[in-house]
mmCIF file of C-alpha atoms in Angstrom:
data_model
loop_
_atom_site.group_PDB
_atom_site.id
_atom_site.type_symbol
_atom_site.label_atom_id
_atom_site.label_comp_id
_atom_site.label_asym_id
_atom_site.label_seq_id
_atom_site.Cartn_x
_atom_site.Cartn_y
_atom_site.Cartn_z
ATOM 1 C CA MET A 1 12.650 -22.369 -26.001
ATOM 2 C CA MET A 2 11.981 -24.291 -29.244
ATOM 3 C CA ASN A 3 12.174 -22.179 -32.395
ATOM 4 C CA ALA A 4 9.696 -22.924 -35.188
ATOM 5 C CA TYR A 5 10.127 -22.037 -38.858
ATOM 6 C CA ILE A 6 6.906 -20.960 -40.556
ATOM 7 C CA GLN A 7 6.789 -20.581 -44.298
ATOM 8 C CA THR A 8 4.477 -17.738 -45.265
ATOM 9 C CA THR A 9 2.875 -16.377 -48.356
ATOM 10 C CA PRO A 10 2.482 -12.608 -48.830
ATOM 11 C CA ASP A 11 -1.183 -12.804 -47.788
ATOM 12 C CA ARG A 12 -0.347 -14.841 -44.704
ATOM 13 C CA THR A 13 2.463 -12.438 -43.840
ATOM 14 C CA ILE A 14 0.001 -9.554 -43.958
ATOM 15 C CA GLY A 15 -2.332 -11.556 -41.727
ATOM 16 C CA PHE A 16 0.408 -12.203 -39.171
ATOM 17 C CA ALA A 17 1.361 -8.529 -39.236
ATOM 18 C CA ALA A 18 -2.233 -7.488 -38.639
ATOM 19 C CA LEU A 19 -2.543 -9.965 -35.761
ATOM 20 C CA ALA A 20 0.707 -8.722 -34.234
ATOM 21 C CA LEU A 21 -0.549 -5.139 -34.481
ATOM 22 C CA MET A 22 -3.811 -6.094 -32.781
ATOM 23 C CA LEU A 23 -1.962 -7.841 -29.962
ATOM 24 C CA LEU A 24 0.394 -4.902 -29.550
ATOM 25 C CA THR A 25 -2.517 -2.474 -29.425
ATOM 26 C CA ALA A 26 -4.360 -4.613 -26.890
ATOM 27 C CA SER A 27 -1.227 -4.945 -24.779
ATOM 28 C CA HIS A 28 -0.704 -1.181 -24.873
ATOM 29 C CA ALA A 29 -4.297 -0.542 -23.866
ATOM 30 C CA PHE A 30 -3.991 -2.982 -20.977
ATOM 31 C CA ALA A 31 -0.784 -1.324 -19.798
ATOM 32 C CA GLN A 32 -2.456 2.063 -19.879
ATOM 33 C CA HIS A 33 -5.402 0.659 -17.922
ATOM 34 C CA THR A 34 -3.159 -0.533 -15.092
ATOM 35 C CA ASP A 35 -1.307 2.753 -14.646
ATOM 36 C CA ILE A 36 -1.613 4.922 -11.560
ATOM 37 C CA GLU A 37 -2.535 8.266 -13.118
ATOM 38 C CA LEU A 38 -1.424 11.474 -11.431
ATOM 39 C CA THR A 39 -1.282 15.213 -11.962
ATOM 40 C CA TYR A 40 -0.837 18.458 -10.025
ATOM 41 C CA ASP A 41 -3.937 20.192 -8.689
ATOM 42 C CA ASN A 42 -4.243 22.871 -6.001
ATOM 43 C CA ASN A 43 -0.517 22.611 -5.218
ATOM 44 C CA LYS A 44 -0.697 18.888 -4.526
ATOM 45 C CA ILE A 45 -0.095 15.622 -6.350
ATOM 46 C CA GLU A 46 -3.546 14.267 -7.089
ATOM 47 C CA ILE A 47 -4.089 10.631 -8.003
ATOM 48 C CA GLU A 48 -7.073 9.333 -9.946
ATOM 49 C CA PHE A 49 -8.440 6.741 -7.546
ATOM 50 C CA SER A 50 -10.955 4.109 -8.588
ATOM 51 C CA PRO A 51 -14.319 3.509 -6.874
ATOM 52 C CA GLU A 52 -12.567 0.737 -4.913
ATOM 53 C CA GLY A 53 -10.713 3.395 -2.949
ATOM 54 C CA HIS A 54 -7.055 4.239 -2.461
ATOM 55 C CA VAL A 55 -5.840 0.884 -3.762
ATOM 56 C CA PHE A 56 -4.208 -0.349 -6.943
ATOM 57 C CA GLU A 57 -3.425 -3.917 -7.932
ATOM 58 C CA GLY A 58 -0.563 -5.864 -9.423
ATOM 59 C CA ASP A 59 -0.327 -9.586 -10.089
ATOM 60 C CA MET A 60 2.752 -11.635 -9.188
ATOM 61 C CA PRO A 61 3.220 -15.039 -10.861
ATOM 62 C CA THR A 62 3.533 -18.004 -8.512
ATOM 63 C CA SER A 63 5.828 -20.052 -10.759
ATOM 64 C CA GLY A 64 8.479 -19.647 -13.427
ATOM 65 C CA VAL A 65 11.580 -17.470 -13.633
ATOM 66 C CA LEU A 66 9.576 -14.368 -12.673
ATOM 67 C CA THR A 67 7.988 -15.875 -9.571
ATOM 68 C CA GLY A 68 6.970 -13.079 -7.218
ATOM 69 C CA PHE A 69 7.917 -10.285 -9.641
ATOM 70 C CA THR A 70 5.813 -7.618 -11.339
ATOM 71 C CA ASP A 71 6.176 -4.152 -12.802
ATOM 72 C CA GLU A 72 2.461 -3.405 -12.489
ATOM 73 C CA PRO A 73 0.928 -0.986 -12.008
ATOM 74 C CA GLY A 74 2.854 1.722 -13.832
ATOM 75 C CA PHE A 75 2.786 5.459 -13.153
ATOM 76 C CA ALA A 76 1.555 7.889 -15.797
ATOM 77 C CA SER A 77 0.526 11.476 -16.445
ATOM 78 C CA GLU A 78 -0.320 12.283 -20.063
ATOM 79 C CA THR A 79 -1.016 15.825 -21.246
ATOM 80 C CA SER A 80 -3.166 14.403 -24.049
ATOM 81 C CA GLU A 81 -5.559 13.148 -21.364
ATOM 82 C CA GLY A 82 -5.718 16.486 -19.569
ATOM 83 C CA LEU A 83 -3.134 15.468 -16.991
ATOM 84 C CA GLY A 84 0.628 16.015 -17.099
ATOM 85 C CA VAL A 85 3.078 17.557 -14.647
ATOM 86 C CA ASN A 86 5.692 20.259 -15.113
ATOM 87 C CA PRO A 87 8.411 19.649 -17.723
ATOM 88 C CA ASN A 88 11.391 17.618 -16.442
ATOM 89 C CA ASP A 89 9.945 17.146 -12.941
ATOM 90 C CA PHE A 90 11.116 14.135 -10.949
ATOM 91 C CA ILE A 91 8.465 11.887 -9.381
ATOM 92 C CA SER A 92 9.351 9.639 -6.447
ATOM 93 C CA TYR A 93 7.592 7.475 -3.875
ATOM 94 C CA HIS A 94 7.761 7.340 -0.085
ATOM 95 C CA VAL A 95 6.996 4.209 1.939
ATOM 96 C CA VAL A 96 4.650 5.337 4.723
ATOM 97 C CA GLY A 97 4.255 2.114 6.682
ATOM 98 C CA GLY A 98 5.017 -1.571 6.869
ATOM 99 C CA LEU A 99 4.207 -4.329 4.418
ATOM 100 C CA LEU A 100 0.669 -5.550 5.096
ATOM 101 C CA TYR A 101 -0.262 -9.183 4.426
ATOM 102 C CA HIS A 102 -3.732 -10.656 3.920
ATOM 103 C CA ASP A 103 -4.035 -14.447 3.758
ATOM 104 C CA GLY A 104 -7.366 -14.304 1.959
ATOM 105 C CA ALA A 105 -9.415 -14.343 5.138
ATOM 106 C CA ASN A 106 -7.711 -11.918 7.512
ATOM 107 C CA PHE A 107 -4.715 -9.671 7.959
ATOM 108 C CA ALA A 108 -1.801 -11.637 9.376
ATOM 109 C CA ALA A 109 1.847 -11.406 10.336
ATOM 110 C CA THR A 110 4.480 -12.218 7.730
ATOM 111 C CA SER A 111 8.252 -12.419 7.579
ATOM 112 C CA GLU A 112 8.295 -11.796 3.820
ATOM 113 C CA THR A 113 9.591 -8.590 2.255
ATOM 114 C CA ILE A 114 9.020 -6.756 -0.999
ATOM 115 C CA ALA A 115 11.925 -5.068 -2.775
ATOM 116 C CA GLY A 116 11.223 -1.993 -4.888
ATOM 117 C CA ASP A 117 13.350 0.044 -7.273
ATOM 118 C CA ASP A 118 15.101 3.366 -6.746
ATOM 119 C CA VAL A 119 15.794 4.295 -10.359
ATOM 120 C CA PRO A 120 18.306 3.513 -11.791
ATOM 121 C CA ASP A 121 19.002 0.949 -9.050
ATOM 122 C CA PHE A 122 16.855 -2.183 -8.940
ATOM 123 C CA GLY A 123 15.455 -3.899 -5.855
ATOM 124 C CA THR A 124 17.215 -1.683 -3.333
ATOM 125 C CA VAL A 125 14.192 -0.521 -1.279
ATOM 126 C CA ILE A 126 13.402 -3.405 1.087
ATOM 127 C CA ILE A 127 9.960 -3.149 2.703
ATOM 128 C CA SER A 128 9.185 -5.403 5.663
ATOM 129 C CA GLN A 129 6.221 -5.585 7.989
ATOM 130 C CA SER A 130 8.141 -3.607 10.611
ATOM 131 C CA ALA A 131 8.828 -0.622 8.324
ATOM 132 C CA THR A 132 7.503 2.769 9.406
ATOM 133 C CA ALA A 133 7.132 6.153 7.760
ATOM 134 C CA GLY A 134 10.003 7.366 9.914
ATOM 135 C CA ASP A 135 12.435 4.938 8.273
ATOM 136 C CA GLY A 136 12.669 7.205 5.229
ATOM 137 C CA LEU A 137 12.280 4.393 2.702
ATOM 138 C CA GLY A 138 11.481 5.336 -0.874
ATOM 139 C CA GLY A 139 12.898 5.794 -4.323
ATOM 140 C CA LEU A 140 12.860 7.642 -7.617
ATOM 141 C CA ILE A 141 10.218 6.562 -10.123
ATOM 142 C CA GLY A 142 11.301 8.692 -13.075
ATOM 143 C CA GLN A 143 11.399 12.086 -14.767
ATOM 144 C CA ALA A 144 8.813 13.835 -16.920
ATOM 145 C CA ASP A 145 9.748 14.778 -20.465
ATOM 146 C CA THR A 146 10.034 18.322 -21.788
ATOM 147 C CA SER A 147 6.283 18.515 -22.437
ATOM 148 C CA GLY A 148 5.288 17.367 -18.945
ATOM 149 C CA ASP A 149 4.308 13.832 -19.957
ATOM 150 C CA PHE A 150 5.314 11.153 -17.479
ATOM 151 C CA HIS A 151 5.335 7.383 -17.709
ATOM 152 C CA ALA A 152 7.463 4.918 -15.761
ATOM 153 C CA ASP A 153 7.297 1.390 -14.397
ATOM 154 C CA LEU A 154 8.932 0.054 -11.249
ATOM 155 C CA GLY A 155 9.896 -3.512 -10.476
ATOM 156 C CA TRP A 156 8.560 -5.132 -7.297
ATOM 157 C CA GLN A 157 9.956 -8.453 -6.052
ATOM 158 C CA LEU A 158 8.392 -10.535 -3.289
ATOM 159 C CA SER A 159 10.813 -12.648 -1.274
ATOM 160 C CA VAL A 160 10.088 -16.217 -2.308
ATOM 161 C CA PRO A 161 9.113 -18.865 -1.520
ATOM 162 C CA ALA A 162 6.159 -17.122 0.097
ATOM 163 C CA SER A 163 2.696 -17.979 1.337
ATOM 164 C CA ALA A 164 -0.213 -17.339 -0.990
ATOM 165 C CA GLY A 165 -2.030 -14.116 -0.261
ATOM 166 C CA ALA A 166 -2.166 -10.413 -0.970
ATOM 167 C CA TYR A 167 0.838 -8.268 -0.038
ATOM 168 C CA ALA A 168 0.446 -4.492 0.062
ATOM 169 C CA VAL A 169 2.900 -1.615 0.314
ATOM 170 C CA PRO A 170 1.606 1.765 1.567
ATOM 171 C CA LEU A 171 2.987 4.643 -0.498
ATOM 172 C CA GLU A 172 2.636 8.324 -1.234
ATOM 173 C CA LEU A 173 4.011 10.174 -4.257
ATOM 174 C CA ALA A 174 6.295 13.207 -4.108
ATOM 175 C CA THR A 175 7.970 15.595 -6.557
ATOM 176 C CA ASP A 176 10.990 17.881 -6.591
ATOM 177 C CA GLU A 177 8.775 20.755 -7.781
ATOM 178 C CA PRO A 178 8.700 23.399 -4.992
ATOM 179 C CA GLY A 179 5.314 24.061 -3.445
ATOM 180 C CA ILE A 180 3.707 20.778 -4.519
ATOM 181 C CA ALA A 181 2.532 18.642 -1.587
ATOM 182 C CA ASN A 182 2.745 14.866 -1.519
ATOM 183 C CA SER A 183 -0.205 12.774 -2.629
ATOM 184 C CA ASP A 184 -2.668 11.093 -0.319
ATOM 185 C CA PRO A 185 -1.442 7.646 0.784
ATOM 186 C CA PHE A 186 -2.474 4.538 -1.110
ATOM 187 C CA TYR A 187 -1.774 0.811 -1.247
ATOM 188 C CA ILE A 188 -0.400 -1.199 -4.121
ATOM 189 C CA VAL A 189 -1.838 -4.661 -3.490
ATOM 190 C CA PHE A 190 0.141 -7.506 -5.043
ATOM 191 C CA ASN A 191 -1.760 -10.739 -5.586
ATOM 192 C CA PHE A 192 0.285 -13.882 -5.067
ATOM 193 C CA GLY A 193 -1.917 -16.880 -5.716
ATOM 194 C CA LEU A 194 -5.396 -15.796 -4.588
ATOM 195 C CA ASP A 195 -8.409 -16.454 -6.792
ATOM 196 C CA ASP A 196 -10.387 -13.487 -8.088
ATOM 197 C CA LEU A 197 -13.201 -13.575 -5.520
ATOM 198 C CA THR A 198 -10.855 -13.969 -2.566
ATOM 199 C CA LEU A 199 -8.645 -11.180 -3.875
ATOM 200 C CA GLU A 200 -11.642 -8.885 -4.268
ATOM 201 C CA SER A 201 -12.546 -9.381 -0.619
ATOM 202 C CA ALA A 202 -8.946 -8.754 0.455
ATOM 203 C CA VAL A 203 -8.765 -5.565 -1.626
ATOM 204 C CA GLU A 204 -11.866 -4.275 0.168
ATOM 205 C CA ASP A 205 -10.068 -4.812 3.482
ATOM 206 C CA PHE A 206 -6.992 -2.972 2.196
ATOM 207 C CA ALA A 207 -9.170 -0.104 0.956
ATOM 208 C CA TYR A 208 -10.428 0.276 4.504
ATOM 209 C CA ALA A 209 -7.005 -0.177 6.111
ATOM 210 C CA ILE A 210 -5.427 2.716 4.187
ATOM 211 C CA ASN A 211 -8.022 5.086 5.662
ATOM 212 C CA PRO A 212 -9.519 3.490 8.786
ATOM 213 C CA ILE A 213 -11.581 5.229 11.413
ATOM 214 C CA ASP A 214 -9.372 6.889 14.017
ATOM 215 C CA ALA A 215 -7.770 4.503 16.526
ATOM 216 C CA ASP A 216 -8.855 1.296 14.781
ATOM 217 C CA VAL A 217 -5.406 -0.233 15.167
ATOM 218 C CA ASN A 218 -6.290 -3.747 13.993
ATOM 219 C CA PHE A 219 -8.541 -2.691 11.077
ATOM 220 C CA ASP A 220 -11.583 -4.648 12.304
ATOM 221 C CA ARG A 221 -13.838 -1.590 11.842
ATOM 222 C CA LEU A 222 -14.417 -1.115 15.582
ATOM 223 C CA VAL A 223 -12.473 0.764 18.275
ATOM 224 C CA ASP A 224 -12.526 -1.563 21.261
ATOM 225 C CA ILE A 225 -10.514 -3.562 23.762
ATOM 226 C CA ALA A 226 -8.503 -5.280 21.016
ATOM 227 C CA ASP A 227 -7.078 -1.931 19.885
ATOM 228 C CA LEU A 228 -6.277 -0.977 23.463
ATOM 229 C CA ALA A 229 -4.503 -4.296 23.999
ATOM 230 C CA LEU A 230 -2.278 -3.585 20.994
ATOM 231 C CA ILE A 231 -1.362 -0.195 22.440
ATOM 232 C CA GLY A 232 -0.565 -1.850 25.759
ATOM 233 C CA SER A 233 1.605 -4.557 24.213
ATOM 234 C CA GLN A 234 3.550 -1.980 22.161
ATOM 235 C CA TRP A 235 3.745 0.679 24.891
ATOM 236 C CA GLY A 236 7.017 2.602 24.867
ATOM 237 C CA THR A 237 8.100 1.264 21.469
ATOM 238 C CA PRO A 238 7.948 2.790 17.955
ATOM 239 C CA GLY A 239 5.157 0.341 17.145
ATOM 240 C CA HIS A 240 5.579 -2.787 15.071
ATOM 241 C CA GLY A 241 3.956 -5.670 13.259
ATOM 242 C CA PRO A 242 0.925 -5.733 11.001
ATOM 243 C CA PHE A 243 -0.997 -3.560 13.466
ATOM 244 C CA ASN A 244 1.236 -0.654 14.419
ATOM 245 C CA ALA A 245 -0.229 1.064 17.487
ATOM 246 C CA ASP A 246 1.563 4.373 16.845
ATOM 247 C CA VAL A 247 -1.579 6.112 15.570
ATOM 248 C CA ALA A 248 -1.155 9.666 16.879
ATOM 249 C CA PRO A 249 -0.787 12.160 15.445
ATOM 250 C CA ASP A 250 -2.480 11.297 12.172
ATOM 251 C CA PRO A 251 -1.442 10.163 9.610
ATOM 252 C CA TYR A 252 1.854 8.440 10.489
ATOM 253 C CA GLY A 253 2.306 8.724 14.238
ATOM 254 C CA ASP A 254 5.192 10.288 16.153
ATOM 255 C CA GLY A 255 7.518 7.296 16.462
ATOM 256 C CA ASN A 256 6.428 6.206 19.940
ATOM 257 C CA VAL A 257 3.418 4.385 21.374
ATOM 258 C CA ASP A 258 2.468 6.467 24.383
ATOM 259 C CA VAL A 259 -0.262 8.482 26.068
ATOM 260 C CA ALA A 260 -1.121 10.312 22.831
ATOM 261 C CA ASP A 261 -2.129 7.011 21.256
ATOM 262 C CA LEU A 262 -4.046 6.044 24.382
ATOM 263 C CA ALA A 263 -5.925 9.345 24.233
ATOM 264 C CA ILE A 264 -6.984 8.862 20.621
ATOM 265 C CA VAL A 265 -8.348 5.407 21.462
ATOM 266 C CA GLY A 266 -10.236 6.863 24.412
ATOM 267 C CA SER A 267 -11.770 9.681 22.389
ATOM 268 C CA ASN A 268 -12.956 7.234 19.712
ATOM 269 C CA TRP A 269 -13.982 4.397 22.003
ATOM 270 C CA GLY A 270 -16.918 2.427 20.615
ATOM 271 C CA ASN A 271 -16.795 4.000 17.167
ATOM 272 C CA ALA A 272 -17.549 1.634 14.311
ATOM 273 C CA ALA A 273 -17.106 1.931 10.580
ATOM 274 C CA THR A 274 -20.226 2.222 8.476
ATOM 275 C CA THR A 275 -20.860 -0.147 5.600
ATOM 276 C CA SER A 276 -19.399 2.467 3.243
ATOM 277 C CA LEU A 277 -16.156 2.514 5.268
ATOM 278 C CA ALA A 278 -16.107 6.275 4.775
ATOM 279 C CA ASP A 279 -17.383 7.547 8.121
ATOM 280 C CA ALA A 280 -17.787 6.388 11.686
ATOM 281 C CA VAL A 281 -20.918 6.056 13.786
ATOM 282 C CA ASN A 282 -20.852 6.174 17.554
ATOM 283 C CA VAL A 283 -21.754 3.008 19.407
ATOM 284 C CA PRO A 284 -21.803 4.043 23.095
ATOM 285 C CA ALA A 285 -20.015 1.724 25.486
ATOM 286 C CA PRO A 286 -19.869 3.705 28.748
ATOM 287 C CA ALA A 287 -18.972 0.758 30.949
ATOM 288 C CA ALA A 288 -16.153 -0.501 28.779
ATOM 289 C CA TRP A 289 -13.639 2.340 28.975
ATOM 290 C CA PRO A 290 -12.721 1.942 32.705
ATOM 291 C CA GLY A 291 -12.140 -1.767 32.133
ATOM 292 C CA ALA A 292 -10.028 -0.935 29.128
ATOM 293 C CA ILE A 293 -7.832 1.340 31.223
ATOM 294 C CA THR A 294 -7.306 -1.542 33.638
ATOM 295 C CA THR A 295 -6.205 -3.713 30.729
ATOM 296 C CA LEU A 296 -3.716 -1.093 29.605
ATOM 297 C CA ILE A 297 -2.266 -0.810 33.114
ATOM 298 C CA TYR A 298 -1.858 -4.593 33.167
ATOM 299 C CA PHE A 299 0.013 -4.660 29.865
ATOM 300 C CA THR A 300 2.178 -1.711 30.876
ATOM 301 C CA CYS A 301 3.151 -3.229 34.222
ATOM 302 C CA ARG A 302 3.881 -6.596 32.640
ATOM 303 C CA ARG A 303 6.097 -4.946 30.036
ATOM 304 C CA ARG A 304 8.033 -3.007 32.686
ATOM 305 C CA ARG A 305 8.502 -6.169 34.751
ATOM 306 C CA ASN A 306 9.867 -7.994 31.698
ATOM 307 C CA LEU A 307 12.248 -5.160 30.958
ATOM 308 C CA HIS A 308 13.838 -5.529 34.408
ATOM 309 C CA VAL A 309 14.548 -9.228 34.036
ATOM 310 C CA ILE A 310 18.300 -9.783 33.478
#
């Protein structure tokens, strides 16, 4: 970096100082704006979600020495804002599913990973698309001060080079305070090279994916033959890939794709998400379910035949 010497007069020095103060204030305000704000309420960690849903955003640069790295958003709970937690409490995060990738048009498979911190260790929590809640991934975010104020930032590093798109990690927050339940799950969506409009569309898809209608395995807002096919292709496994078919019981499955997952698809067959993505409406498809069962039997038999090939 080239250093420049600037000769200043007292008045100019005051001007530079004022400008620096303005920039510092603006930077501080921006940092506060991008924080995930939390508190305790009704014996649970409650997060202040935006109208977009259970999603937060961070931006990863696509070039330079910090390519694929960000420490946004932060995590905060300030007593001066009516929030706060208990003095000296530890706040941590749990990874409750695999890395989800959106190429700007659709969800897709990816071999990339995102590494998160486990304070004081950096980049030790490796999140891939095959991760599940049962893997026990997670890390410490930080500790509240003696007044119950909390603020901490974590580093997130995308494996690079990587394809442009939005990469999201599904998390929930936890505390060491007895009797306080974990937060509802949410996504942190990291933008890596998408323009604003494309990112906005992807974020809407992530907002749905973190809380889809029951049995919508592939997040297309409809429970149909495509979801059943995913259950068939993953039958007898813990579930894998961008569309993990281990959907029962809610919210994180039981570690095996089996008849319980088949049953939840059957009981929700034909359901479709409304435009608000908040509820489901029934779209009857009485003739489809028997055919769907046939499809499942086909996938199951094919899988068993493949397993016996030596």
